[in-house]
Amino acid sequence: MPHGQENMGSSVPTLEDVAARSGVSTATVSRCLNTPSQVSATTRERVMRAVSDLGYAPNFGARALAAKRTNTFGAIIPTMENAIFARGLQAFQDELGENGVTLLVASSSYSPQQEEEQIRSLVARGADALLLIGQDRTPKTYAFLDKRKIPYVVAWVFDRTNTRPSIGFDNRQAMKALADEVLEMGHRHLGVITAEREGNDRARGRFEGICDAARDHGINPDSLAVEETTYAIDNGAQAFARLMACTPRPTAVLCGNDVFAAGALMMARKMGLRVPEDVSITGFDDIELAEIVTPALTTVHVPHREMGRRAAQKLLSLRAGDDPGPSIELATTIQWRESLGPAPARN
Amino acid sequence: MPHGQENMGSSVPTLEDVAARSGVSTATVSRCLNTPSQVSATTRERVMRAVSDLGYAPNFGARALAAKRTNTFGAIIPTMENAIFARGLQAFQDELGENGVTLLVASSSYSPQQEEEQIRSLVARGADALLLIGQDRTPKTYAFLDKRKIPYVVAWVFDRTNTRPSIGFDNRQAMKALADEVLEMGHRHLGVITAEREGNDRARGRFEGICDAARDHGINPDSLAVEETTYAIDNGAQAFARLMACTPRPTAVLCGNDVFAAGALMMARKMGLRVPEDVSITGFDDIELAEIVTPALTTVHVPHREMGRRAAQKLLSLRAGDDPGPSIELATTIQWRESLGPAPARN
DNA sequence: ATGTAAAATGTAAGCGCTTACATTCAAGTG
DNA sequence: CACTTGAATGTAAGCGCTTACATTTTACAT
C-alpha cells in the first residue's frame, strides 16, 4: 500500500487509516485515544470523526504488545455451572469496571491441571492480575506466577499460616461453628456430604471443621458417615440417599455447600422424609438457592459481595505496585432458617 | 540485547530466548509449536526442552497479530448471575474445547449498548466468531459484524422471517403452548410476569404467545394482569405480590422464566397461598432450579445443551468458510410438574 | 562420486500499536 | 525583533510472533 493512501475496500481499518484520513500521524491518533489531553481540541475532533467514520476499533493484541499493559484482569473459578461464585464475581467485576479494567473469566472444572492451563492462557492473553480461588495448586503454578510477576490474590479462603495475599474466611472454623450448633441440638449421628477434598482446601477445611466439632462433643470423627462426591445437585441427592441407608441412620446431614444441600432436600422429599422433623440438613455458602428451597436452608452465610469487591481493590493496588499488606479475614455467620431442628426423639 | 545472546534475568522468556537456548532460529521454534511435523525429531526435542526449561509461553497478542487467527470464540450473554445460560454455554464450550478453540465470555447485563461494547471488545481481542443471544440489537452492531466479516450465530431464538444464521426455538409458540394448557385447565384470570420486553425479543415473543393463547380462548389480552421487571428472584417475588393484589385476582401466573417463577413461589409461600390449589405458577426454560423448588415447576423445557452444542458446530463451520445454511429450529416441550393445577372453584 | 528432489532450517518482512525522542509551532519575553 | 519555552505533532524503533521465500542438508537413485 502506497504510504499515506487510505486503506480502501472493506478490510479492517487500522490506526494508519485513521491517521491518513484525518491528515495526522499515527502517533497523534494514538494519543487522541489514550491521552486526549495531549492533543489540541481541533485535531482531536478531526481525528475522532475519522475514527467513527471508519468504525475503527483498536487491535487489542497490537496494543498489548506495544504497551505491555492490557487493563484486563483474569479470574479462574472452579465452575460456572453453579451460582456459588456468581455473586462474588459480579461484585469483583463491578469494582473493576469502575476502574476501567475488563474481566476475563475462565473455569477450571475443579481440576488443578486445567487451572494451570487457564492461568497460562490468561497470562498469555495479557492479564495484568489474577483472582484465584483457594490455595491448593502446584508449586509450579505459583512459581510461574512469581516469575512472571503477575499480581494475584487468593480468595474464598483465609489461612493465617500462609503468606500469599488472600482474602476470605476460615472455612474450618466457619463449618465448626455450624456443626457445633447441630450437635448442641442433640444430634449424635451425623452424615456429611463433601466435595472432593483432594486439591480443594476449602472442602478439606470444612470437613475438618466438622471433625473438630465432633471431637469437642465427645464424638469420634471416624464414626461420621461421609460421602464425597462432585459438584452437582443430583450428586447431592444420591449421596443423601446413600447416607440414609447407613446404620445408624444419621439424624442430621451436613453438606459442604448449598448445592449438595438442595439435592439432599430434594431426595428427602422423594423419600418421604420430613425436614427437619425426621432429618436435619444444613448447607454452606448461603447462595440464592438456600432461600428458595423448601424448607429454606440453615447454612453458613459467606459475604460474597464484600469478598469480591475487596479482592478487586487489593488487586488494583497490587498492580499499582503497592505492598501486598496483610491478608484479609472476613467473618461468616450462621444463617438460621428452617432445615435444622432438634434431633428426633429416640425411637 | 546483542543478537544470539540469551535473555538473562527474570523477565518473560520470548521465542527468541528459546531459539537462542536451543541453537536454532525463531522460525524453527515457531514451527515446533505450531506445525511440529515440519521439524525433525531431534531438533524438536531440543527445542521442547528449552521451552520447558525456560517456562516459555507464547504471547497471545503477538501471535494473533502475526497469524490473524486466535482460535478463540466469544460469547456475549445477558447475565451470568442466573443459571439460565449456564448449561447451554457449558455445552457450547465443551464442543469448542474438543476443537481446540478457547471461549471468552462476556455479559451485557441485558443492555444493548453494553452488548455492543462487549462485542467490540471481544472482536478487538481477536475473537474469530461470536455467539449472540437473541436478535434485538442495533443495525450498527450488525453492520460492524458484517464489515469485520466476523461469523456469528444468534441463539435462543428461531425466527423464520429473519435471514441471520440462528439456532433456537420459537419463543412465542412455545409459550403459547403452555398458556393454552393453563387456559384449558379453566383459568380465566391470568397474571404475567415478564422481563423487560424492550430490546429483548425473547421476552416479547413469550409475552405475545400468552396473548395469542388468550385470544384463542376468547379472552382479551388487554385484560391480562402484567408485571414487567428485571431479572432477579426477588423481583419475581415482588411482582407476584403486586399481581395478587389485582382485582380480580389471577388464578394462574405465567412467568417469563423460571427465576421469576421461583420468586413467585417463594412469595406465595410467604403469603400463605398454596400452589397450585390457590394459585398456579408456571415457568420457562426448565433450569435446574425448576426441579428443586417446592412445588416443582411446570415449565417449558428448552434443549439448552443441544442448542449450545449445535451453535458451536455451526460457528466452527462458518469460520471454516462454509455457507451459513438454514437456521435451525429446536423443539421445546412442556415439562409437567406440580405447580400448575386446575382453576380453583369460583368462590 | 554425482545429481536431484524433498526435507529441514534460516532470513527477514511485516502484523497494528505505543512511545522516547526529535522537530515544529505559537506565544510570550526582554 | 530575536529568543526562550512549552505545547503540539511527527519520526521511527520496537513489542513477540508467523510465514513466504531462500538456503542448506539429507537421502537416494544414478
mmCIF file of C-alpha atoms (C1' of nucleotides) in Angstrom, chain D residues 1-5 7-14 16-17 20-26 28-30:
data_model
loop_
_atom_site.group_PDB
_atom_site.id
_atom_site.type_symbol
_atom_site.label_atom_id
_atom_site.label_comp_id
_atom_site.label_asym_id
_atom_site.label_seq_id
_atom_site.Cartn_x
_atom_site.Cartn_y
_atom_site.Cartn_z
ATOM 1 C "C1'" DC D 1 12.722 41.539 16.736
ATOM 2 C "C1'" DA D 2 15.462 37.783 18.151
ATOM 3 C "C1'" DC D 3 14.977 34.345 21.739
ATOM 4 C "C1'" DT D 4 13.096 31.240 25.013
ATOM 5 C "C1'" DT D 5 9.757 27.947 26.224
ATOM 6 C "C1'" DA D 7 2.659 22.720 23.723
ATOM 7 C "C1'" DA D 8 1.561 20.067 19.629
ATOM 8 C "C1'" DT D 9 2.982 16.994 16.377
ATOM 9 C "C1'" DG D 10 5.927 13.880 13.766
ATOM 10 C "C1'" DT D 11 9.541 10.105 13.200
ATOM 11 C "C1'" DA D 12 10.762 5.717 13.781
ATOM 12 C "C1'" DA D 13 12.112 1.912 16.733
ATOM 13 C "C1'" DG D 14 10.474 -1.783 18.544
ATOM 14 C "C1'" DG D 16 6.880 -11.112 20.103
ATOM 15 C "C1'" DC D 17 5.268 -13.702 16.781
ATOM 16 C "C1'" DA D 20 6.774 -16.554 2.335
ATOM 17 C "C1'" DC D 21 10.778 -17.306 0.350
ATOM 18 C "C1'" DA D 22 15.686 -18.558 0.182
ATOM 19 C "C1'" DT D 23 19.130 -21.613 1.508
ATOM 20 C "C1'" DT D 24 21.194 -25.704 3.283
ATOM 21 C "C1'" DT D 25 21.091 -30.531 4.417
ATOM 22 C "C1'" DT D 26 19.761 -35.206 3.677
ATOM 23 C "C1'" DC D 28 18.537 -41.806 -2.514
ATOM 24 C "C1'" DA D 29 18.925 -43.025 -7.421
ATOM 25 C "C1'" DT D 30 22.208 -42.992 -10.990
#
